Coordinates of C-alpha atoms in Angstrom, one line a residue:
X7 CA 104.9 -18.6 56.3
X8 CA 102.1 -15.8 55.7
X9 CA 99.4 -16.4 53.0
X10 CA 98.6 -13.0 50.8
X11 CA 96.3 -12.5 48.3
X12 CA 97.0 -10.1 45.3
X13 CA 94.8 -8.5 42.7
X14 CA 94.8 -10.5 39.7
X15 CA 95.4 -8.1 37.0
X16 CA 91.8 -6.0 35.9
X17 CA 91.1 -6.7 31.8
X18 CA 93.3 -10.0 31.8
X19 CA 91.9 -13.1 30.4
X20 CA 91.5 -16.1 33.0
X21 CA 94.4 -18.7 32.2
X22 CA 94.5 -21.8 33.6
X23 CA 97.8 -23.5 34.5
X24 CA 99.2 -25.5 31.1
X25 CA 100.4 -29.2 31.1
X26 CA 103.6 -28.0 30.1
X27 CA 104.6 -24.7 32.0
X28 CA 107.1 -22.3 30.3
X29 CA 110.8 -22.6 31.6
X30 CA 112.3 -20.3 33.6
X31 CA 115.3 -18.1 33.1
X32 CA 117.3 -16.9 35.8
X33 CA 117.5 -13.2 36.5
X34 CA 117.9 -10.6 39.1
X35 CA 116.7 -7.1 39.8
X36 CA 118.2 -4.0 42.0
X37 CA 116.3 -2.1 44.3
X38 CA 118.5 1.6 43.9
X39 CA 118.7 3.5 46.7
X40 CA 119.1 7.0 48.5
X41 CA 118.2 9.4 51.5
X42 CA 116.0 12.1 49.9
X43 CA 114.7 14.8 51.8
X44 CA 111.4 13.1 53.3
X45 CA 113.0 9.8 53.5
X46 CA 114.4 6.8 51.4
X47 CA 113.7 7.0 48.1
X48 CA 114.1 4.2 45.2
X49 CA 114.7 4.5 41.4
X50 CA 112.1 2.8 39.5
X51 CA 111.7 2.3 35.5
X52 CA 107.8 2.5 33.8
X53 CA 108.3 -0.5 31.0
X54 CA 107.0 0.3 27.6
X55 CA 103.6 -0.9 26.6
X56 CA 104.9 -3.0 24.2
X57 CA 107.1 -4.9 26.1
X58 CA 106.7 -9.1 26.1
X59 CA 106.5 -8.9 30.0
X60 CA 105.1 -6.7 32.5
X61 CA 104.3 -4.5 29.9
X62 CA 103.8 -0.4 31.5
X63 CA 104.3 -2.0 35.1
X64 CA 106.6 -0.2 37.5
X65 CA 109.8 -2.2 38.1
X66 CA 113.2 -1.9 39.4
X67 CA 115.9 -2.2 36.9
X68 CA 117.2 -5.6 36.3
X69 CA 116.7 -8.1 33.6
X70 CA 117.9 -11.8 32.7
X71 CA 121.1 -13.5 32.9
X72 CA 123.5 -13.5 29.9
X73 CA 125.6 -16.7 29.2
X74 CA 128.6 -14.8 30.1
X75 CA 128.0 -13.7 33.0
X76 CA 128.6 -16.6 34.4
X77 CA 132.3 -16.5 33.2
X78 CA 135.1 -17.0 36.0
X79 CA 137.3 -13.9 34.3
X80 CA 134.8 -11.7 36.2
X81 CA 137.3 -9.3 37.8
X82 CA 135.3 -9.5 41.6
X83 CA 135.7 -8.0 45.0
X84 CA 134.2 -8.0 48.0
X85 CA 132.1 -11.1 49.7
X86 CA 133.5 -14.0 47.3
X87 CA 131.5 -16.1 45.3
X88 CA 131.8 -19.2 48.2
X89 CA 130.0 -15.9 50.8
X90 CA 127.3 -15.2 48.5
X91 CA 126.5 -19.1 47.7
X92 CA 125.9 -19.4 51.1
X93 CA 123.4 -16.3 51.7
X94 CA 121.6 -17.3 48.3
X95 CA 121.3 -21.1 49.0
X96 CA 122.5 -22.1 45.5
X97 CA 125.5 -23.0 43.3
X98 CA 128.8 -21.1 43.6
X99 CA 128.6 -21.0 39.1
X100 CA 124.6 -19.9 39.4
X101 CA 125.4 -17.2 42.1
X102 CA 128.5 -15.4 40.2
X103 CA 126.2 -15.2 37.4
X104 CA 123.5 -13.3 39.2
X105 CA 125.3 -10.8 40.7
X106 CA 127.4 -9.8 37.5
X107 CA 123.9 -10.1 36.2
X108 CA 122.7 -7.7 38.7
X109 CA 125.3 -5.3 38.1
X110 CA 125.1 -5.4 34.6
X111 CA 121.4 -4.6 34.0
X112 CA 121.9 -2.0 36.6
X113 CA 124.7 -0.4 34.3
X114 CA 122.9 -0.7 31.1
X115 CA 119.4 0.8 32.3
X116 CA 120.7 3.4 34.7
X117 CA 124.5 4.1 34.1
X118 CA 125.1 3.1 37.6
X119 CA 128.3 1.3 37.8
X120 CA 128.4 -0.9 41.0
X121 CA 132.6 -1.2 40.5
X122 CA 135.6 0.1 41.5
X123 CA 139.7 0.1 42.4
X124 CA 141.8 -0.4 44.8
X125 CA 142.6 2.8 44.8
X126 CA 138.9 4.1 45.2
X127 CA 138.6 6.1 42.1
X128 CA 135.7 6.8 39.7
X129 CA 134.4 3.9 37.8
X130 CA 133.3 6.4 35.4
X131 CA 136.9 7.7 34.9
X132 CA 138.7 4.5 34.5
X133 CA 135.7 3.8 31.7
X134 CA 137.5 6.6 29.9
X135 CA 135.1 9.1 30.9
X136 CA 131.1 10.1 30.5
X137 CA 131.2 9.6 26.7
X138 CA 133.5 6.6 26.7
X139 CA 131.5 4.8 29.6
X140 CA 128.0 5.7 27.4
X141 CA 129.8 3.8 24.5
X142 CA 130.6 0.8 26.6
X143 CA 127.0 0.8 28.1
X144 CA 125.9 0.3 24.9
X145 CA 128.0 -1.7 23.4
X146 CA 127.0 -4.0 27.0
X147 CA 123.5 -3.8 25.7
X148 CA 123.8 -5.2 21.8
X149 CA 126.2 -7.9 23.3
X150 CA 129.1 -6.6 21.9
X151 CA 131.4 -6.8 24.6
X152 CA 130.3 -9.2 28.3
X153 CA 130.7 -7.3 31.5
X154 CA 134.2 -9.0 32.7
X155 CA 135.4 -7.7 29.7
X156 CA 134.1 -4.3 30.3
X157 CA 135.2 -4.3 33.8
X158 CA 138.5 -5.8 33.2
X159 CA 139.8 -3.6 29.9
X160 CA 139.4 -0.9 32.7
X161 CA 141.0 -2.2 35.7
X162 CA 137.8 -2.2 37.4
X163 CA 136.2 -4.9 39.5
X164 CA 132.7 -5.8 40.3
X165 CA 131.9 -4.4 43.7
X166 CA 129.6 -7.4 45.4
X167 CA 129.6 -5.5 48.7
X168 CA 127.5 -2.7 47.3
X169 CA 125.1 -5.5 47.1
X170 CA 122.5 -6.8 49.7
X171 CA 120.4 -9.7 48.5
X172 CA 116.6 -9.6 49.9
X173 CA 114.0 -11.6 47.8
X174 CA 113.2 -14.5 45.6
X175 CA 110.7 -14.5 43.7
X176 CA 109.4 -17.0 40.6
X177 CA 107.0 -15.9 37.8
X178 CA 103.8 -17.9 38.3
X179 CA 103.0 -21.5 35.9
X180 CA 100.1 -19.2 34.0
X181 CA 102.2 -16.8 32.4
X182 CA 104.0 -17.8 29.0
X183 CA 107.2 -16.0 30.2
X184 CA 108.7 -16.5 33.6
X185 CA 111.4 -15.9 35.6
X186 CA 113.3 -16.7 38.7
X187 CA 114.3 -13.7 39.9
X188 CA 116.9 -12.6 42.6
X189 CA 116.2 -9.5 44.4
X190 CA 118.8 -7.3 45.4
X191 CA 119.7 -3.6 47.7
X192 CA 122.3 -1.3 46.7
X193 CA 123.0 2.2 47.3
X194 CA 123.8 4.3 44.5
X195 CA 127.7 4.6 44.7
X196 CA 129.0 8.8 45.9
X197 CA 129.2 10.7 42.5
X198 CA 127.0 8.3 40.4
X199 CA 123.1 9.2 39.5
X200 CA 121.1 6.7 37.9
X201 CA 119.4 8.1 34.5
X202 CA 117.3 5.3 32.8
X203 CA 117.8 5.4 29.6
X204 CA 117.5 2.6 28.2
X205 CA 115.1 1.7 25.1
X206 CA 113.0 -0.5 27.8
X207 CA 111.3 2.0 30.0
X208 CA 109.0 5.1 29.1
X209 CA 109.5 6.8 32.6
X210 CA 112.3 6.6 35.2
X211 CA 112.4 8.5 38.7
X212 CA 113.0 8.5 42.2
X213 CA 110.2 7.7 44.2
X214 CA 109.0 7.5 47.8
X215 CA 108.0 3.5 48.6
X216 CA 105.0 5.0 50.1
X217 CA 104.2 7.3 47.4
X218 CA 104.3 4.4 44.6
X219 CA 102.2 2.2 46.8
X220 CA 99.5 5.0 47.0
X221 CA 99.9 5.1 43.1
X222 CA 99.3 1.8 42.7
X223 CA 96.1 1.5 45.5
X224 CA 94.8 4.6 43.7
X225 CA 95.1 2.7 39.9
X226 CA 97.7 5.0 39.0
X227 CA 100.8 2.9 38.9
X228 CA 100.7 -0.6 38.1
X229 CA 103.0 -3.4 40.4
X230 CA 103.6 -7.2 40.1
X231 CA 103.3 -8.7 43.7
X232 CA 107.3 -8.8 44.4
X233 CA 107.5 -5.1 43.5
X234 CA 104.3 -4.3 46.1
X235 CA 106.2 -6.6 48.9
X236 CA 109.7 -5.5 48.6
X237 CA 108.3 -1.5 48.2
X238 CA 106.7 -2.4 52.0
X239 CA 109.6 -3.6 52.8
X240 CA 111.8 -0.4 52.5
X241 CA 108.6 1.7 53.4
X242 CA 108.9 0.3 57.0
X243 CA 113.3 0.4 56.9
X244 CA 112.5 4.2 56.5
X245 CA 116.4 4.6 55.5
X246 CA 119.2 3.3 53.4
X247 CA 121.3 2.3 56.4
X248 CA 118.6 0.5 57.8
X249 CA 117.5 -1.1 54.0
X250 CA 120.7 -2.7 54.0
X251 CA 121.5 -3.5 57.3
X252 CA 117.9 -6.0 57.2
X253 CA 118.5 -9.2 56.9
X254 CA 114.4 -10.5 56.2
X255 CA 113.7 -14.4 55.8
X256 CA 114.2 -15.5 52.1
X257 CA 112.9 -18.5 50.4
X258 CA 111.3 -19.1 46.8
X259 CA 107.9 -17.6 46.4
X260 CA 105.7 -18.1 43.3
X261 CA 102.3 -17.4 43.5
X262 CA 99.5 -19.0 42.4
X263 CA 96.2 -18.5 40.8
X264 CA 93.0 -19.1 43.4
X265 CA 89.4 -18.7 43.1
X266 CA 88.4 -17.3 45.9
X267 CA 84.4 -17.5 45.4
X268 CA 84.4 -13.6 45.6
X269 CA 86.7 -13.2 42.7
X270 CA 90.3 -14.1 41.1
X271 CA 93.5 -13.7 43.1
X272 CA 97.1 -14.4 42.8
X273 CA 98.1 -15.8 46.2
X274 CA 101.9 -16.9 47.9
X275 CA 103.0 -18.1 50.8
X276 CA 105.5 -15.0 52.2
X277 CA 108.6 -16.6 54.0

């Protein structure tokens, strides 16, 4: 294990730890990637100022898990749900509804569909088309319709080996919403280009790890500490192929709040 120290965030009030933390609530996040012209690049969202959590931080698209995700109709392919219980360490029910969870937030805040056919054809197409799949995406986000049904009205099935898991990560005891969050590697699908909009994000683009980092050191972009680790983390694979080929050391991290004597950090214990 390696200790690191993080910031704590400048203009925050000191909170101590309460007798009775918030629960958490299960979600996952998707790290999109592709070769750009000076090197990997990854699609991140700016949230809105006025959101409940990690208000105006830079984040990778992802969000919480919906009851029905979890639903065994999810049409599936790929690494089976027994596979991905065993790289995840947890329940066979808990794992299916994190990577339809995955896929779905990355549908409904980039348009990126992480499915396909047999036959290899465009998700997109068997949606209907642009306008059609734009619909669906929506209808996705006011709960009108639950991704198996989305997936399966079109003959589509989720693609799971588009996905590479990479992190775990739990919102710290302090703040009054937390998660536990599944981290997760995907290259954006041939013919697909992720657009962010979604209602949840201000600013969406394709950045340079590096270039983000620098952002952030220069108080110009503002990261949680499993954004800053997971950015280093594809800074040094320097390439998709290499981004998901990695394999790193995963196990639960959740920092905590230390007093240092020379100030305020938020320290965890890196696996």
């Amino acid at each position: 294990m390696t200790t690191r120290d993080f910031p704590f965030a400048a203009g925050r009030e000191l909170l101590e730890v309460p007798l009775d933390p918030a629960p958490v609530r299960q979600a996952a996040t998707v790290m999109l990637l592709r070769d750009g012209a000076h090197g990997l690049e990854v699609f991140m969202l700016r949230r809105v100022s006025t959101m409940a959590f990690a208000p105006s931080m830079h984040v990778f698209p992802g969000g919480g898990v919906d009851r029905r995700d979890a639903t065994d109709d999810l049409p599936w392919a790929g690494p089976d749900v027994d596979d991905w219980a065993r790289t995840m360490d947890c329940p066979p029910d808990e794992v299916r509804a994190l990577v339809a969870a995955a896929a779905r937030e990355v549908f409904e805040e980039t348009g990126v569909l992480l499915a396909g056919d047999d036959e290899g054809s465009d998700p997109v197409e068997l949606l209907g088309g642009t306008d059609a799949a734009a619909r669906a995406r929506q209808a996705l986000v006011g709960r009108e319709l639950s991704f198996a049904e989305l997936l399966g009205g079109a003959g589509l099935r989720l693609r799971s080996d588009l996905l590479g898991y990479r992190a775990h990560w739990i919102t710290p005891e302090i703040e009054p919403r937390r998660y536990d969050t599944r981290f997760f590697v995907a290259e954006v699908p041939p013919g697909q280009e992720p657009d962010g909009e979604t209602t949840e994000a201000d600013r969406a683009e394709w950045v340079r790890p590096q270039d983000v980092l620098a952002a952030a050191e220069a108080g110009d972009a503002r990261l949680m500490p499993p954004t800053i680790v997971c950015l280093e983390q594809l800074q040094a694979a320097g390439s998709v192929s290499r981004a998901l080929e990695e394999r790193p050391a995963i196990a639960p991290v959740m920092p905590v709040l230390v007093d240092t004597g020379a100030g305020t950090v938020m320290r965890a214990e890196l696996p």
